[in-house]
Every structure is written in structure tokens, then in C-alpha cells.
GROMACS .gro file of C-alpha atoms in nm:
model
   85
    1UNK     CA    1  14.438   8.026  12.568
    2UNK     CA    2  14.612   7.714  12.703
    3UNK     CA    3  14.604   7.400  12.493
    4UNK     CA    4  14.487   7.108  12.706
    5UNK     CA    5  14.497   6.837  12.437
    6UNK     CA    6  14.570   6.773  12.070
    7UNK     CA    7  14.473   6.468  11.866
    8UNK     CA    8  14.416   6.390  11.498
    9UNK     CA    9  14.460   6.758  11.409
   10UNK     CA   10  14.206   6.877  11.668
   11UNK     CA   11  14.333   7.137  11.915
   12UNK     CA   12  14.141   7.162  12.243
   13UNK     CA   13  14.178   7.472  12.457
   14UNK     CA   14  14.038   7.598  12.786
   15UNK     CA   15  14.038   7.962  12.893
   16UNK     CA   16  14.150   8.010  13.252
   17UNK     CA   17  13.932   8.321  13.291
   18UNK     CA   18  13.636   8.215  13.078
   19UNK     CA   19  13.271   8.237  13.179
   20UNK     CA   20  13.016   7.970  13.268
   21UNK     CA   21  12.883   7.726  13.166
   22UNK     CA   22  13.198   7.513  13.179
   23UNK     CA   23  13.319   7.448  12.826
   24UNK     CA   24  13.611   7.386  12.592
   25UNK     CA   25  13.710   7.536  12.258
   26UNK     CA   26  13.801   7.302  11.972
   27UNK     CA   27  13.966   7.389  11.641
   28UNK     CA   28  14.031   7.182  11.332
   29UNK     CA   29  14.166   7.323  11.005
   30UNK     CA   30  13.996   7.661  11.042
   31UNK     CA   31  13.674   7.522  11.191
   32UNK     CA   32  13.596   7.632  11.546
   33UNK     CA   33  13.343   7.504  11.797
   34UNK     CA   34  13.260   7.532  12.165
   35UNK     CA   35  13.153   7.221  12.359
   36UNK     CA   36  13.025   7.162  12.709
   37UNK     CA   37  13.247   6.941  12.921
   38UNK     CA   38  13.026   6.639  12.844
   39UNK     CA   39  13.068   6.692  12.469
   40UNK     CA   40  12.749   6.878  12.378
   41UNK     CA   41  12.800   7.125  12.094
   42UNK     CA   42  12.726   7.477  12.218
   43UNK     CA   43  12.830   7.683  11.917
   44UNK     CA   44  13.026   7.667  11.594
   45UNK     CA   45  13.101   7.347  11.406
   46UNK     CA   46  13.365   7.090  11.328
   47UNK     CA   47  13.352   6.848  11.035
   48UNK     CA   48  13.131   6.548  11.120
   49UNK     CA   49  13.418   6.302  11.182
   50UNK     CA   50  13.610   6.542  11.408
   51UNK     CA   51  13.287   6.637  11.588
   52UNK     CA   52  13.227   6.270  11.676
   53UNK     CA   53  13.589   6.226  11.787
   54UNK     CA   54  13.570   6.533  12.011
   55UNK     CA   55  13.244   6.412  12.165
   56UNK     CA   56  13.393   6.068  12.235
   57UNK     CA   57  13.707   6.222  12.384
   58UNK     CA   58  13.501   6.454  12.608
   59UNK     CA   59  13.287   6.163  12.729
   60UNK     CA   60  13.601   5.966  12.820
   61UNK     CA   61  13.758   6.260  13.002
   62UNK     CA   62  13.460   6.446  13.150
   63UNK     CA   63  13.582   6.414  13.510
   64UNK     CA   64  13.929   6.540  13.412
   65UNK     CA   65  13.775   6.827  13.218
   66UNK     CA   66  13.570   6.930  13.522
   67UNK     CA   67  13.878   6.916  13.747
   68UNK     CA   68  14.072   7.120  13.493
   69UNK     CA   69  13.791   7.378  13.475
   70UNK     CA   70  13.791   7.407  13.855
   71UNK     CA   71  14.165   7.471  13.886
   72UNK     CA   72  14.158   7.714  13.593
   73UNK     CA   73  13.895   7.921  13.771
   74UNK     CA   74  14.112   7.926  14.082
   75UNK     CA   75  14.380   8.105  13.883
   76UNK     CA   76  14.592   7.801  13.792
   77UNK     CA   77  14.673   7.657  13.451
   78UNK     CA   78  14.422   7.393  13.335
   79UNK     CA   79  14.552   7.036  13.341
   80UNK     CA   80  14.672   6.874  13.020
   81UNK     CA   81  14.447   6.583  12.924
   82UNK     CA   82  14.552   6.273  12.732
   83UNK     CA   83  14.469   6.277  12.363
   84UNK     CA   84  14.236   6.035  12.190
   85UNK     CA   85  14.435   5.736  12.067
   0.00000   0.00000   0.00000
């Protein structure tokens, strides 16, 4: 699964052949969660601080995440997205 961003120990991935609804997978020190592209938690969990960081990052990059999802579902690699700074 391609990594599209990494920040503060959080690894964000997007499957190129994944199913709807559009979403991302986040991992942090053994914790795993799935989020919608606008940052809503769909399943799993991250520690509270990392959860808030992921939600903020997703809100800042929602348009880029949607564009990345679209190209991934056209058979291309999802775009890398700038990390949270």
C-alpha cells in the first residue's frame, strides 16, 4: 500500500485498488485507523494526540486527498501529500 505522507511518526497510506467510500489508512506505533478523506474516523483508533493531528492534516489536504483517490482508482499511484509541519 503506497505511503502518501508521514509526519510525527504517523504513516498515511492509500490503497490504489481499495473500495469506496474514499478513505486513508493511518498507523502510529502499532495503532491503526481508517479515516474518510475529510478526517472522520471510520474504524480503528490512534492515540488522542495523533488522532487530532491526522484530522487536522486531512482537513488541510482534503482536496489533494480527493485528487489522489481519483488517480489511484484510475490505476495510477496516489500523489504524495505534504506532511503536517
